[in-house]
Amino acid sequence: VIAVCDKEAAERCPIFPAEKERLHWPFADPSALAGDREANLARTREIRDEIRSAVERFVAERFPGTR
């Protein structure tokens, strides 16, 4: 299980019955952003890109040779 919430929300993450491993990847919560629409949109895109990079690194490390 990979949780992608911030530290505060991680405490409320659900428990999965057959969970073998839990990874916590803390990312900012886009719904909690304050500011104007354009600034929030830009930051949301940054968070999206951070998540994409983390997933790509995870796949490369755990499953070498796959894409």
GROMACS .gro file of N, CA and C in nm:
model
  201
    1VAL      N    1   0.086  -0.117   0.000
    1VAL     CA    2   0.000   0.000   0.000
    1VAL      C    3   0.090   0.123   0.000
    2ILE      N    4   0.060   0.216  -0.086
    2ILE     CA    5   0.134   0.342  -0.090
    2ILE      C    6   0.036   0.453  -0.056
    3ALA      N    7   0.061   0.521   0.054
    3ALA     CA    8  -0.019   0.635   0.095
    3ALA      C    9   0.049   0.761   0.044
    4VAL      N   10  -0.026   0.848  -0.019
    4VAL     CA   11   0.032   0.970  -0.076
    4VAL      C   12  -0.019   1.095  -0.007
    5CYS      N   13  -0.052   1.084   0.119
    5CYS     CA   14  -0.104   1.199   0.193
    5CYS      C   15   0.006   1.265   0.275
    6ASP      N   16  -0.025   1.384   0.326
    6ASP     CA   17   0.072   1.452   0.411
    6ASP      C   18   0.079   1.385   0.548
    7LYS      N   19   0.174   1.427   0.631
    7LYS     CA   20   0.196   1.363   0.760
    7LYS      C   21   0.072   1.363   0.848
    8GLU      N   22   0.001   1.475   0.853
    8GLU     CA   23  -0.117   1.486   0.939
    8GLU      C   24  -0.225   1.387   0.897
    9ALA      N   25  -0.246   1.374   0.769
    9ALA     CA   26  -0.350   1.283   0.718
    9ALA      C   27  -0.307   1.137   0.728
   10ALA      N   28  -0.178   1.111   0.732
   10ALA     CA   29  -0.127   0.973   0.736
   10ALA      C   30  -0.180   0.899   0.858
   11GLU      N   31  -0.204   0.970   0.966
   11GLU     CA   32  -0.255   0.907   1.087
   11GLU      C   33  -0.396   0.854   1.067
   12ARG      N   34  -0.466   0.904   0.968
   12ARG     CA   35  -0.605   0.862   0.942
   12ARG      C   36  -0.616   0.767   0.823
   13CYS      N   37  -0.503   0.720   0.771
   13CYS     CA   38  -0.506   0.629   0.657
   13CYS      C   39  -0.572   0.498   0.696
   14PRO      N   40  -0.648   0.440   0.605
   14PRO     CA   41  -0.713   0.312   0.636
   14PRO      C   42  -0.612   0.199   0.648
   15ILE      N   43  -0.653   0.095   0.716
   15ILE     CA   44  -0.571  -0.026   0.732
   15ILE      C   45  -0.628  -0.129   0.636
   16PHE      N   46  -0.540  -0.197   0.565
   16PHE     CA   47  -0.583  -0.300   0.472
   16PHE      C   48  -0.552  -0.436   0.532
   17PRO      N   49  -0.651  -0.527   0.535
   17PRO     CA   50  -0.636  -0.655   0.605
   17PRO      C   51  -0.515  -0.738   0.563
   18ALA      N   52  -0.486  -0.749   0.436
   18ALA     CA   53  -0.377  -0.835   0.391
   18ALA      C   54  -0.250  -0.756   0.361
   19GLU      N   55  -0.240  -0.640   0.419
   19GLU     CA   56  -0.128  -0.551   0.391
   19GLU      C   57   0.005  -0.617   0.428
   20LYS      N   58   0.097  -0.619   0.335
   20LYS     CA   59   0.230  -0.676   0.358
   20LYS      C   60   0.332  -0.565   0.384
   21GLU      N   61   0.313  -0.453   0.318
   21GLU     CA   62   0.406  -0.341   0.332
   21GLU      C   63   0.330  -0.212   0.309
   22ARG      N   64   0.364  -0.110   0.386
   22ARG     CA   65   0.303   0.022   0.369
   22ARG      C   66   0.415   0.123   0.348
   23LEU      N   67   0.405   0.195   0.240
   23LEU     CA   68   0.499   0.303   0.211
   23LEU      C   69   0.423   0.434   0.225
   24HIS      N   70   0.487   0.532   0.284
   24HIS     CA   71   0.422   0.662   0.298
   24HIS      C   72   0.501   0.763   0.219
   25TRP      N   73   0.437   0.819   0.118
   25TRP     CA   74   0.499   0.922   0.036
   25TRP      C   75   0.425   1.052   0.066
   26PRO      N   76   0.481   1.138   0.147
   26PRO     CA   77   0.409   1.261   0.184
   26PRO      C   78   0.410   1.365   0.071
   27PHE      N   79   0.293   1.399   0.027
   27PHE     CA   80   0.276   1.505  -0.072
   27PHE      C   81   0.178   1.607  -0.017
   28ALA      N   82   0.193   1.730  -0.059
   28ALA     CA   83   0.098   1.834  -0.019
   28ALA      C   84  -0.040   1.799  -0.073
   29ASP      N   85  -0.143   1.840   0.001
   29ASP     CA   86  -0.281   1.815  -0.038
   29ASP      C   87  -0.330   1.932  -0.124
   30PRO      N   88  -0.356   1.910  -0.252
   30PRO     CA   89  -0.400   2.020  -0.338
   30PRO      C   90  -0.530   2.085  -0.291
   31SER      N   91  -0.615   2.009  -0.223
   31SER     CA   92  -0.742   2.068  -0.177
   31SER      C   93  -0.720   2.166  -0.062
   32ALA      N   94  -0.602   2.165  -0.001
   32ALA     CA   95  -0.573   2.255   0.110
   32ALA      C   96  -0.498   2.381   0.066
   33LEU      N   97  -0.471   2.395  -0.062
   33LEU     CA   98  -0.398   2.511  -0.110
   33LEU      C   99  -0.480   2.638  -0.093
   34ALA      N  100  -0.412   2.744  -0.056
   34ALA     CA  101  -0.478   2.874  -0.043
   34ALA      C  102  -0.412   2.969  -0.143
   35GLY      N  103  -0.492   3.049  -0.206
   35GLY     CA  104  -0.438   3.142  -0.303
   35GLY      C  105  -0.533   3.155  -0.420
   36ASP      N  106  -0.488   3.227  -0.520
   36ASP     CA  107  -0.575   3.246  -0.636
   36ASP      C  108  -0.573   3.121  -0.724
   37ARG      N  109  -0.666   3.114  -0.815
   37ARG     CA  110  -0.685   2.995  -0.899
   37ARG      C  111  -0.560   2.957  -0.976
   38GLU      N  112  -0.495   3.055  -1.036
   38GLU     CA  113  -0.376   3.027  -1.117
   38GLU      C  114  -0.261   2.973  -1.032
   39ALA      N  115  -0.240   3.030  -0.916
   39ALA     CA  116  -0.133   2.983  -0.827
   39ALA      C  117  -0.164   2.841  -0.779
   40ASN      N  118  -0.289   2.815  -0.744
   40ASN     CA  119  -0.329   2.682  -0.699
   40ASN      C  120  -0.314   2.579  -0.811
   41LEU      N  121  -0.351   2.618  -0.930
   41LEU     CA  122  -0.338   2.528  -1.044
   41LEU      C  123  -0.191   2.495  -1.071
   42ALA      N  124  -0.106   2.594  -1.064
   42ALA     CA  125   0.038   2.572  -1.086
   42ALA      C  126   0.094   2.479  -0.979
   43ARG      N  127   0.057   2.501  -0.853
   43ARG     CA  128   0.107   2.415  -0.744
   43ARG      C  129   0.050   2.274  -0.756
   44THR      N  130  -0.076   2.261  -0.796
   44THR     CA  131  -0.136   2.129  -0.814
   44THR      C  132  -0.061   2.053  -0.923
   45ARG      N  133  -0.024   2.120  -1.028
   45ARG     CA  134   0.054   2.055  -1.135
   45ARG      C  135   0.191   2.011  -1.084
   46GLU      N  136   0.252   2.091  -0.998
   46GLU     CA  137   0.381   2.053  -0.939
   46GLU      C  138   0.365   1.926  -0.854
   47ILE      N  139   0.260   1.920  -0.775
   47ILE     CA  140   0.234   1.803  -0.691
   47ILE      C  141   0.210   1.681  -0.779
   48ARG      N  142   0.132   1.698  -0.885
   48ARG     CA  143   0.109   1.589  -0.980
   48ARG      C  144   0.240   1.536  -1.036
   49ASP      N  145   0.329   1.628  -1.074
   49ASP     CA  146   0.458   1.588  -1.131
   49ASP      C  147   0.546   1.519  -1.027
   50GLU      N  148   0.540   1.564  -0.901
   50GLU     CA  149   0.614   1.499  -0.794
   50GLU      C  150   0.566   1.355  -0.776
   51ILE      N  151   0.435   1.335  -0.778
   51ILE     CA  152   0.378   1.200  -0.764
   51ILE      C  153   0.421   1.113  -0.882
   52ARG      N  154   0.413   1.167  -1.002
   52ARG     CA  155   0.454   1.092  -1.121
   52ARG      C  156   0.600   1.047  -1.109
   53SER      N  157   0.688   1.137  -1.068
   53SER     CA  158   0.829   1.103  -1.053
   53SER      C  159   0.850   0.995  -0.948
   54ALA      N  160   0.778   1.005  -0.838
   54ALA     CA  161   0.791   0.905  -0.732
   54ALA      C  162   0.746   0.767  -0.781
   55VAL      N  163   0.636   0.763  -0.855
   55VAL     CA  164   0.587   0.636  -0.909
   55VAL      C  165   0.688   0.578  -1.009
   56GLU      N  166   0.741   0.662  -1.095
   56GLU     CA  167   0.839   0.615  -1.193
   56GLU      C  168   0.964   0.560  -1.125
   57ARG      N  169   1.012   0.627  -1.019
   57ARG     CA  170   1.128   0.577  -0.944
   57ARG      C  171   1.095   0.444  -0.877
   58PHE      N  172   0.978   0.436  -0.817
   58PHE     CA  173   0.934   0.313  -0.751
   58PHE      C  174   0.933   0.196  -0.848
   59VAL      N  175   0.873   0.215  -0.964
   59VAL     CA  176   0.864   0.109  -1.064
   59VAL      C  177   1.004   0.070  -1.112
   60ALA      N  178   1.089   0.168  -1.137
   60ALA     CA  179   1.225   0.139  -1.184
   60ALA      C  180   1.305   0.061  -1.080
   61GLU      N  181   1.285   0.093  -0.952
   61GLU     CA  182   1.358   0.023  -0.846
   61GLU      C  183   1.304  -0.117  -0.821
   62ARG      N  184   1.173  -0.130  -0.819
   62ARG     CA  185   1.111  -0.258  -0.785
   62ARG      C  186   1.100  -0.354  -0.903
   63PHE      N  187   1.089  -0.297  -1.021
   63PHE     CA  188   1.067  -0.379  -1.141
   63PHE      C  189   1.161  -0.334  -1.253
   64PRO      N  190   1.291  -0.357  -1.235
   64PRO     CA  191   1.387  -0.311  -1.336
   64PRO      C  192   1.353  -0.367  -1.475
   65GLY      N  193   1.371  -0.285  -1.575
   65GLY     CA  194   1.348  -0.328  -1.712
   65GLY      C  195   1.205  -0.308  -1.759
   66THR      N  196   1.114  -0.266  -1.671
   66THR     CA  197   0.977  -0.238  -1.714
   66THR      C  198   0.959  -0.089  -1.728
   67ARG      N  199   0.861  -0.055  -1.802
   67ARG     CA  200   0.833   0.087  -1.823
   67ARG      C  201   0.688   0.111  -1.818
   0.00000   0.00000   0.00000
